[in-house]
Every structure is written in structure tokens, then in C-alpha cells.
Amino acid sequence: MCCVQSSTSLNLRRRTLQKRPIVIVAVAVLYVLLALWFSFHYYPNTTIGPVKVGGMDVAQATEALGEAVDGYVLQVTGEDDVSFTVLGSEAGLSLDAGDLARQAMDADNGLLWPIEVLLPHDHTDVMMASASAGGFLEKISDAVAWYNEDATAPADATIRYDKEAQAFSIVPEQDGNTLDEEKIVEHVKEALASMQPVLELGADDYEQPTVRQDDARLQTALAEAEKVLQTDVTFTAHGKAVSTLNGTTAATWVTTDEDVQLALD
């Protein structure tokens, strides 16, 4: 009985060993076939900008990207009900969809499919869309002008004379909420390049004061203004004093110019 069991166990072991090469070959063939497939098709969960291209080949992705550009709309929003849209067509939006699709394909290694097939692949970084039409610049300019009509412009820090205290002091800057057209155009172009669906304006999209209260030039102007306050000027004619300009009077005319230099208003 013992001999019979040993013989049966030996036969099973032989059969297992005979099947093992077949399994290894099958796995190798599967690996090679899928490596070839993913060398010419995008991995699942692959996106180029807003376009999902998982499972597509380069030709299909090129067509999908072209259609996306044709129907692309950018929504721009911000604080205080800032909102306007930019159409890809009016922005003259264009891209080399074929080259873009090939770059995205080349970025993924088909030989690594056992790992890569499980991961997301975002190729927005290779977007090369460009805006060339002047129409959308005019639209942005109109939208900014319309909003800024009722907005408050920022005010620079300056120096001011207080008659009651008979002294100068620095008046801090005041933040406003007017839009900075140059910054918005820059950020809109960036959003168009990656075909973002929404652009949320940030703090740097609003005009900022150019002179703040800690500006060293203001401290210099303040020191010079104090000298004006302490100086009386006497005007003479034919050797006789005819008039005197008190420092307290001159102080009321003191201000700063665009270079934060002391000036008389």
C-alpha cells in the first residue's frame, strides 16, 4: 500500500513540473502582448488636460483633443461677483494635437504595465495650447473695465500733516478691489494653455498699493518734511523783510510724488 501511495505522489509531482513551463510561457506571452498594447495605447485613467484618453491610441487621442479645443470654455470667477467666460474659439486657441498626443504616449513606459496600469496618469504638463487672437484680450479688457467702474482703487501710503498736532505722520496704504488687467491676461493665458475649465482669481489678480507704510523712502520723506515744519522762510525786498512763510504753513503743502520724494502741492 505504501508503494502505491509513493507512486501516485511521484506522478502528481511530475505532472506539476510538466505544467510549470507552460504557465511560465503563458505569463510571459501575456506580459509581452500587454507591453506591446500599452506601447501604442494609453493606460486606463490617463488624461491630457480635461480629456480622458485611457485605452485610446495616438490617432484617437488626437481627434479627441481637437474636439475638446473646439468646444472649450473657460469660466473666470473671483471675489465680489467677478465672473466672465472665454471661449476657445474667440481666444484663437490652437494646439498641435498630434504632437501633444505623441508626447503623452512617450511619457509612459509600456514595459511597466503591471504597475502603471494601476496608477493615474495626468499629462496636463505637456499641454501646448496657445491663444493668438486679439478678440479675447479685448473681451478681458472690457470685463475688467466694467468691474472696476464700481470698485475701489488701492491707495499708496504717504505722509500727512496734522494741523492740530502740528506734526507729520505716515498714513498707511489702503487695499482696494480693482482688477489688475495685466495679471488676469497672464493667468487666463496659462489656463487656456492647459485648458482648465475654471480659473479662480487670486489676491495677486487685484491691483495692489505700490507704496506701503514700511517703505524706507517714506521714512526719508518724513524726516525731510519735519525739517520743512521747523523752517521759517523770510522774503526780503531792497534789504527789508516783506513777508514770512512759516513752517507750519508750508507743511500743509507737503506731499510725496510718484517716486516717494518730498513735493509741494
mmCIF file of C-alpha atoms in Angstrom:
data_model
loop_
_atom_site.group_PDB
_atom_site.id
_atom_site.type_symbol
_atom_site.label_atom_id
_atom_site.label_comp_id
_atom_site.label_asym_id
_atom_site.label_seq_id
_atom_site.Cartn_x
_atom_site.Cartn_y
_atom_site.Cartn_z
ATOM 1 C CA MET A 1 0.000 0.000 0.000
ATOM 2 C CA CYS A 2 2.861 2.286 0.844
ATOM 3 C CA CYS A 3 4.457 1.683 -2.554
ATOM 4 C CA VAL A 4 1.208 2.545 -4.341
ATOM 5 C CA GLN A 5 0.923 5.906 -2.491
ATOM 6 C CA SER A 6 4.512 6.787 -3.250
ATOM 7 C CA SER A 7 3.985 6.044 -6.931
ATOM 8 C CA THR A 8 0.842 8.223 -7.070
ATOM 9 C CA SER A 9 2.583 11.138 -5.310
ATOM 10 C CA LEU A 10 5.500 10.887 -7.706
ATOM 11 C CA ASN A 11 3.176 11.007 -10.724
ATOM 12 C CA LEU A 12 1.425 14.141 -9.407
ATOM 13 C CA ARG A 13 4.758 15.830 -8.860
ATOM 14 C CA ARG A 14 5.831 15.016 -12.382
ATOM 15 C CA ARG A 15 2.610 16.407 -13.831
ATOM 16 C CA THR A 16 3.039 19.628 -11.825
ATOM 17 C CA LEU A 17 6.586 20.031 -13.061
ATOM 18 C CA GLN A 18 5.423 19.406 -16.641
ATOM 19 C CA LYS A 19 2.750 22.143 -16.361
ATOM 20 C CA ARG A 20 5.050 24.721 -14.796
ATOM 21 C CA PRO A 21 6.877 25.648 -18.066
ATOM 22 C CA ILE A 22 3.515 26.047 -19.772
ATOM 23 C CA VAL A 23 2.346 28.511 -17.085
ATOM 24 C CA ILE A 24 5.600 30.458 -17.275
ATOM 25 C CA VAL A 25 5.364 30.687 -21.067
ATOM 26 C CA ALA A 26 1.706 31.795 -20.843
ATOM 27 C CA VAL A 27 2.566 34.520 -18.337
ATOM 28 C CA ALA A 28 5.493 35.670 -20.470
ATOM 29 C CA VAL A 29 3.334 35.791 -23.596
ATOM 30 C CA LEU A 30 0.644 37.761 -21.727
ATOM 31 C CA TYR A 31 3.263 40.198 -20.440
ATOM 32 C CA VAL A 32 4.709 40.758 -23.918
ATOM 33 C CA LEU A 33 1.302 41.181 -25.541
ATOM 34 C CA LEU A 34 0.159 43.753 -22.982
ATOM 35 C CA ALA A 35 3.527 45.524 -23.120
ATOM 36 C CA LEU A 36 3.033 45.883 -26.872
ATOM 37 C CA TRP A 37 -0.564 47.026 -26.376
ATOM 38 C CA PHE A 38 0.400 49.729 -23.851
ATOM 39 C CA SER A 39 3.230 50.850 -26.102
ATOM 40 C CA PHE A 40 0.568 52.077 -28.542
ATOM 41 C CA HIS A 41 -2.404 52.714 -26.224
ATOM 42 C CA TYR A 42 -2.760 54.885 -23.146
ATOM 43 C CA TYR A 43 -3.107 53.344 -19.728
ATOM 44 C CA PRO A 44 -6.540 53.473 -18.062
ATOM 45 C CA ASN A 45 -7.113 56.647 -16.032
ATOM 46 C CA THR A 46 -4.961 58.699 -18.411
ATOM 47 C CA THR A 47 -5.872 62.340 -19.011
ATOM 48 C CA ILE A 48 -4.392 65.121 -21.140
ATOM 49 C CA GLY A 49 -5.752 68.341 -19.714
ATOM 50 C CA PRO A 50 -9.524 67.828 -19.438
ATOM 51 C CA VAL A 51 -9.576 64.975 -21.989
ATOM 52 C CA LYS A 52 -9.763 61.354 -20.860
ATOM 53 C CA VAL A 53 -7.731 59.226 -23.281
ATOM 54 C CA GLY A 54 -7.473 55.914 -21.403
ATOM 55 C CA GLY A 55 -7.451 52.967 -23.834
ATOM 56 C CA MET A 56 -7.090 55.228 -26.902
ATOM 57 C CA ASP A 57 -4.264 55.170 -29.403
ATOM 58 C CA VAL A 58 -2.487 58.310 -30.625
ATOM 59 C CA ALA A 59 -4.850 58.867 -33.554
ATOM 60 C CA GLN A 60 -7.943 58.607 -31.351
ATOM 61 C CA ALA A 61 -6.426 60.910 -28.728
ATOM 62 C CA THR A 62 -5.504 63.440 -31.419
ATOM 63 C CA GLU A 63 -9.112 63.556 -32.594
ATOM 64 C CA ALA A 64 -10.439 63.826 -29.030
ATOM 65 C CA LEU A 65 -8.074 66.703 -28.234
ATOM 66 C CA GLY A 66 -9.120 68.533 -31.401
ATOM 67 C CA GLU A 67 -12.796 68.216 -30.464
ATOM 68 C CA ALA A 68 -12.047 69.411 -26.933
ATOM 69 C CA VAL A 69 -10.435 72.603 -28.249
ATOM 70 C CA ASP A 70 -13.425 73.324 -30.485
ATOM 71 C CA GLY A 71 -15.840 73.144 -27.544
ATOM 72 C CA TYR A 72 -13.587 74.565 -24.846
ATOM 73 C CA VAL A 73 -14.951 77.224 -22.476
ATOM 74 C CA LEU A 74 -13.023 78.860 -19.610
ATOM 75 C CA GLN A 75 -15.042 80.241 -16.700
ATOM 76 C CA VAL A 76 -13.248 83.026 -14.795
ATOM 77 C CA THR A 77 -14.517 83.770 -11.289
ATOM 78 C CA GLY A 78 -13.376 85.870 -8.352
ATOM 79 C CA GLU A 79 -14.493 87.815 -5.307
ATOM 80 C CA ASP A 80 -17.317 90.356 -5.369
ATOM 81 C CA ASP A 81 -19.222 88.610 -8.166
ATOM 82 C CA VAL A 82 -16.387 88.712 -10.715
ATOM 83 C CA SER A 83 -17.440 86.291 -13.459
ATOM 84 C CA PHE A 84 -16.945 86.028 -17.202
ATOM 85 C CA THR A 85 -16.299 83.322 -19.785
ATOM 86 C CA VAL A 86 -13.714 82.943 -22.527
ATOM 87 C CA LEU A 87 -14.474 80.672 -25.472
ATOM 88 C CA GLY A 88 -11.625 78.742 -27.038
ATOM 89 C CA SER A 89 -12.823 79.865 -30.456
ATOM 90 C CA GLU A 90 -12.760 83.579 -29.597
ATOM 91 C CA ALA A 91 -9.343 83.178 -27.982
ATOM 92 C CA GLY A 92 -7.915 81.726 -31.176
ATOM 93 C CA LEU A 93 -6.994 78.646 -29.133
ATOM 94 C CA SER A 94 -4.945 76.127 -31.076
ATOM 95 C CA LEU A 95 -2.631 73.199 -30.401
ATOM 96 C CA ASP A 96 -0.672 70.569 -32.246
ATOM 97 C CA ALA A 97 -2.934 67.769 -31.046
ATOM 98 C CA GLY A 98 -0.935 65.051 -32.806
ATOM 99 C CA ASP A 99 2.386 66.087 -31.297
ATOM 100 C CA LEU A 100 0.764 66.522 -27.902
ATOM 101 C CA ALA A 101 -0.746 63.031 -28.044
ATOM 102 C CA ARG A 102 2.614 61.518 -29.016
ATOM 103 C CA GLN A 103 4.403 63.277 -26.168
ATOM 104 C CA ALA A 104 1.894 61.906 -23.681
ATOM 105 C CA MET A 105 2.299 58.408 -25.137
ATOM 106 C CA ASP A 106 6.097 58.587 -24.948
ATOM 107 C CA ALA A 107 5.918 59.670 -21.309
ATOM 108 C CA ASP A 108 4.572 56.245 -20.235
ATOM 109 C CA ASN A 109 6.628 53.057 -20.416
ATOM 110 C CA GLY A 110 4.628 50.127 -21.767
ATOM 111 C CA LEU A 111 7.084 47.633 -20.239
ATOM 112 C CA LEU A 112 5.995 48.730 -16.762
ATOM 113 C CA TRP A 113 2.322 47.951 -17.336
ATOM 114 C CA PRO A 114 1.920 45.608 -14.312
ATOM 115 C CA ILE A 115 2.469 48.664 -12.079
ATOM 116 C CA GLU A 116 1.445 51.569 -14.300
ATOM 117 C CA VAL A 117 -1.948 50.082 -15.163
ATOM 118 C CA LEU A 118 -2.993 50.638 -11.545
ATOM 119 C CA LEU A 119 -1.892 54.288 -11.365
ATOM 120 C CA PRO A 120 -3.468 57.550 -12.609
ATOM 121 C CA HIS A 121 -1.629 59.321 -15.450
ATOM 122 C CA ASP A 122 -2.109 63.078 -15.815
ATOM 123 C CA HIS A 123 -0.274 64.590 -18.785
ATOM 124 C CA THR A 124 -1.610 68.122 -18.433
ATOM 125 C CA ASP A 125 2.001 69.268 -18.080
ATOM 126 C CA VAL A 126 2.630 68.616 -21.792
ATOM 127 C CA MET A 127 -0.250 70.807 -22.956
ATOM 128 C CA MET A 128 0.901 73.229 -25.653
ATOM 129 C CA ALA A 129 -2.278 75.118 -26.446
ATOM 130 C CA SER A 130 -1.783 78.756 -27.363
ATOM 131 C CA ALA A 131 -4.052 81.774 -27.608
ATOM 132 C CA SER A 132 -3.306 84.025 -30.545
ATOM 133 C CA ALA A 133 -6.461 86.021 -31.291
ATOM 134 C CA GLY A 134 -6.867 89.588 -30.092
ATOM 135 C CA GLY A 135 -10.609 89.210 -29.562
ATOM 136 C CA PHE A 136 -10.334 87.583 -26.176
ATOM 137 C CA LEU A 137 -7.875 90.257 -24.979
ATOM 138 C CA GLU A 138 -10.468 92.882 -25.855
ATOM 139 C CA LYS A 139 -13.128 90.893 -24.011
ATOM 140 C CA ILE A 140 -10.979 90.665 -20.883
ATOM 141 C CA SER A 141 -10.225 94.375 -21.079
ATOM 142 C CA ASP A 142 -13.949 95.170 -21.339
ATOM 143 C CA ALA A 143 -14.788 92.836 -18.425
ATOM 144 C CA VAL A 144 -12.093 94.391 -16.220
ATOM 145 C CA ALA A 145 -13.174 97.950 -17.109
ATOM 146 C CA TRP A 146 -16.825 97.125 -16.384
ATOM 147 C CA TYR A 147 -15.994 95.648 -12.971
ATOM 148 C CA ASN A 148 -13.540 98.404 -11.988
ATOM 149 C CA GLU A 149 -16.160 101.127 -12.555
ATOM 150 C CA ASP A 150 -17.724 100.343 -9.168
ATOM 151 C CA ALA A 151 -14.602 99.015 -7.453
ATOM 152 C CA THR A 152 -12.290 100.872 -5.070
ATOM 153 C CA ALA A 153 -8.757 101.529 -6.224
ATOM 154 C CA PRO A 154 -5.908 100.923 -3.754
ATOM 155 C CA ALA A 155 -4.207 103.941 -2.163
ATOM 156 C CA ASP A 156 -0.476 104.226 -1.543
ATOM 157 C CA ALA A 157 0.948 105.039 1.863
ATOM 158 C CA THR A 158 2.023 108.674 2.151
ATOM 159 C CA ILE A 159 2.861 111.368 4.696
ATOM 160 C CA ARG A 160 0.337 113.861 6.019
ATOM 161 C CA TYR A 161 0.485 116.950 8.182
ATOM 162 C CA ASP A 162 -1.848 117.155 11.181
ATOM 163 C CA LYS A 163 -2.632 120.825 11.906
ATOM 164 C CA GLU A 164 -3.885 120.161 15.414
ATOM 165 C CA ALA A 165 -0.889 118.067 16.406
ATOM 166 C CA GLN A 166 1.428 120.229 14.260
ATOM 167 C CA ALA A 167 3.300 117.125 13.209
ATOM 168 C CA PHE A 168 3.747 114.832 10.247
ATOM 169 C CA SER A 169 2.894 111.152 10.276
ATOM 170 C CA ILE A 170 2.786 108.265 7.828
ATOM 171 C CA VAL A 171 -0.660 107.373 6.530
ATOM 172 C CA PRO A 172 -0.849 103.599 5.869
ATOM 173 C CA GLU A 173 -1.737 102.232 2.455
ATOM 174 C CA GLN A 174 -5.301 101.154 1.690
ATOM 175 C CA ASP A 175 -6.074 97.931 -0.157
ATOM 176 C CA GLY A 176 -8.678 98.139 -2.893
ATOM 177 C CA ASN A 177 -10.541 95.627 -5.031
ATOM 178 C CA THR A 178 -9.859 96.766 -8.583
ATOM 179 C CA LEU A 179 -8.727 94.087 -11.013
ATOM 180 C CA ASP A 180 -5.219 94.049 -12.467
ATOM 181 C CA GLU A 181 -5.795 93.536 -16.193
ATOM 182 C CA GLU A 182 -2.186 92.565 -16.963
ATOM 183 C CA LYS A 183 -2.128 89.831 -14.306
ATOM 184 C CA ILE A 184 -5.529 88.490 -15.357
ATOM 185 C CA VAL A 185 -4.496 88.244 -19.013
ATOM 186 C CA GLU A 186 -1.368 86.337 -17.953
ATOM 187 C CA HIS A 187 -3.324 83.870 -15.816
ATOM 188 C CA VAL A 188 -6.049 83.434 -18.430
ATOM 189 C CA LYS A 189 -3.405 82.523 -20.995
ATOM 190 C CA GLU A 190 -1.955 79.936 -18.594
ATOM 191 C CA ALA A 191 -5.414 78.474 -18.011
ATOM 192 C CA LEU A 192 -6.056 78.343 -21.754
ATOM 193 C CA ALA A 193 -2.752 76.546 -22.314
ATOM 194 C CA SER A 194 -3.796 73.681 -20.035
ATOM 195 C CA MET A 195 -7.482 74.002 -20.961
ATOM 196 C CA GLN A 196 -8.621 74.448 -17.379
ATOM 197 C CA PRO A 197 -12.417 74.595 -17.116
ATOM 198 C CA VAL A 198 -12.376 77.177 -14.290
ATOM 199 C CA LEU A 199 -9.923 79.920 -13.299
ATOM 200 C CA GLU A 200 -10.345 81.233 -9.758
ATOM 201 C CA LEU A 201 -8.772 84.670 -9.427
ATOM 202 C CA GLY A 202 -6.350 85.081 -6.527
ATOM 203 C CA ALA A 203 -5.137 88.025 -4.456
ATOM 204 C CA ASP A 204 -2.410 88.846 -6.988
ATOM 205 C CA ASP A 205 -5.053 89.367 -9.694
ATOM 206 C CA TYR A 206 -6.162 92.536 -7.902
ATOM 207 C CA GLU A 207 -4.280 95.821 -8.018
ATOM 208 C CA GLN A 208 -2.062 96.376 -5.003
ATOM 209 C CA PRO A 209 -0.671 99.536 -3.408
ATOM 210 C CA THR A 210 2.790 100.282 -4.787
ATOM 211 C CA VAL A 211 3.987 102.114 -1.663
ATOM 212 C CA ARG A 212 3.479 100.585 1.769
ATOM 213 C CA GLN A 213 3.954 102.202 5.173
ATOM 214 C CA ASP A 214 7.202 100.343 5.862
ATOM 215 C CA ASP A 215 8.814 101.737 2.694
ATOM 216 C CA ALA A 216 12.204 103.229 3.611
ATOM 217 C CA ARG A 217 11.602 106.111 1.198
ATOM 218 C CA LEU A 218 8.655 107.242 3.313
ATOM 219 C CA GLN A 219 10.860 107.427 6.381
ATOM 220 C CA THR A 220 13.271 109.647 4.442
ATOM 221 C CA ALA A 221 10.417 111.858 3.215
ATOM 222 C CA LEU A 222 9.063 112.106 6.755
ATOM 223 C CA ALA A 223 12.417 113.311 8.070
ATOM 224 C CA GLU A 224 12.650 115.928 5.308
ATOM 225 C CA ALA A 225 9.089 117.060 5.992
ATOM 226 C CA GLU A 226 9.950 117.621 9.646
ATOM 227 C CA LYS A 227 12.728 119.972 8.505
ATOM 228 C CA VAL A 228 10.197 121.980 6.474
ATOM 229 C CA LEU A 229 7.992 122.274 9.547
ATOM 230 C CA GLN A 230 10.867 123.669 11.608
ATOM 231 C CA THR A 231 11.943 126.196 8.967
ATOM 232 C CA ASP A 232 10.542 129.685 8.509
ATOM 233 C CA VAL A 233 11.380 131.483 5.268
ATOM 234 C CA THR A 234 11.611 135.274 5.232
ATOM 235 C CA PHE A 235 11.238 137.123 1.939
ATOM 236 C CA THR A 236 13.040 140.457 1.544
ATOM 237 C CA ALA A 237 12.915 143.350 -0.919
ATOM 238 C CA HIS A 238 15.503 146.103 -1.045
ATOM 239 C CA GLY A 239 17.069 144.720 2.098
ATOM 240 C CA LYS A 240 13.851 144.776 4.099
ATOM 241 C CA ALA A 241 11.710 141.827 5.234
ATOM 242 C CA VAL A 242 8.387 141.953 3.451
ATOM 243 C CA SER A 243 6.886 138.581 4.245
ATOM 244 C CA THR A 244 7.496 135.409 6.221
ATOM 245 C CA LEU A 245 6.421 131.891 5.310
ATOM 246 C CA ASN A 246 6.022 129.906 8.478
ATOM 247 C CA GLY A 247 6.978 126.251 8.501
ATOM 248 C CA THR A 248 3.514 125.361 9.759
ATOM 249 C CA THR A 249 2.008 126.957 6.646
ATOM 250 C CA ALA A 250 4.447 125.305 4.239
ATOM 251 C CA ALA A 251 3.797 121.980 5.952
ATOM 252 C CA THR A 252 0.210 121.972 4.684
ATOM 253 C CA TRP A 253 1.514 121.913 1.121
ATOM 254 C CA VAL A 254 3.864 118.970 1.629
ATOM 255 C CA THR A 255 3.144 115.657 -0.063
ATOM 256 C CA THR A 256 5.066 112.917 -1.872
ATOM 257 C CA ASP A 257 5.369 112.357 -5.610
ATOM 258 C CA GLU A 258 5.252 109.078 -7.595
ATOM 259 C CA ASP A 259 8.884 108.395 -6.668
ATOM 260 C CA VAL A 260 8.085 108.887 -2.963
ATOM 261 C CA GLN A 261 10.110 112.096 -2.948
ATOM 262 C CA LEU A 262 9.058 115.159 -0.976
ATOM 263 C CA ALA A 263 6.968 117.544 -3.083
ATOM 264 C CA LEU A 264 4.793 120.624 -2.635
ATOM 265 C CA ASP A 265 1.185 120.517 -3.714
#
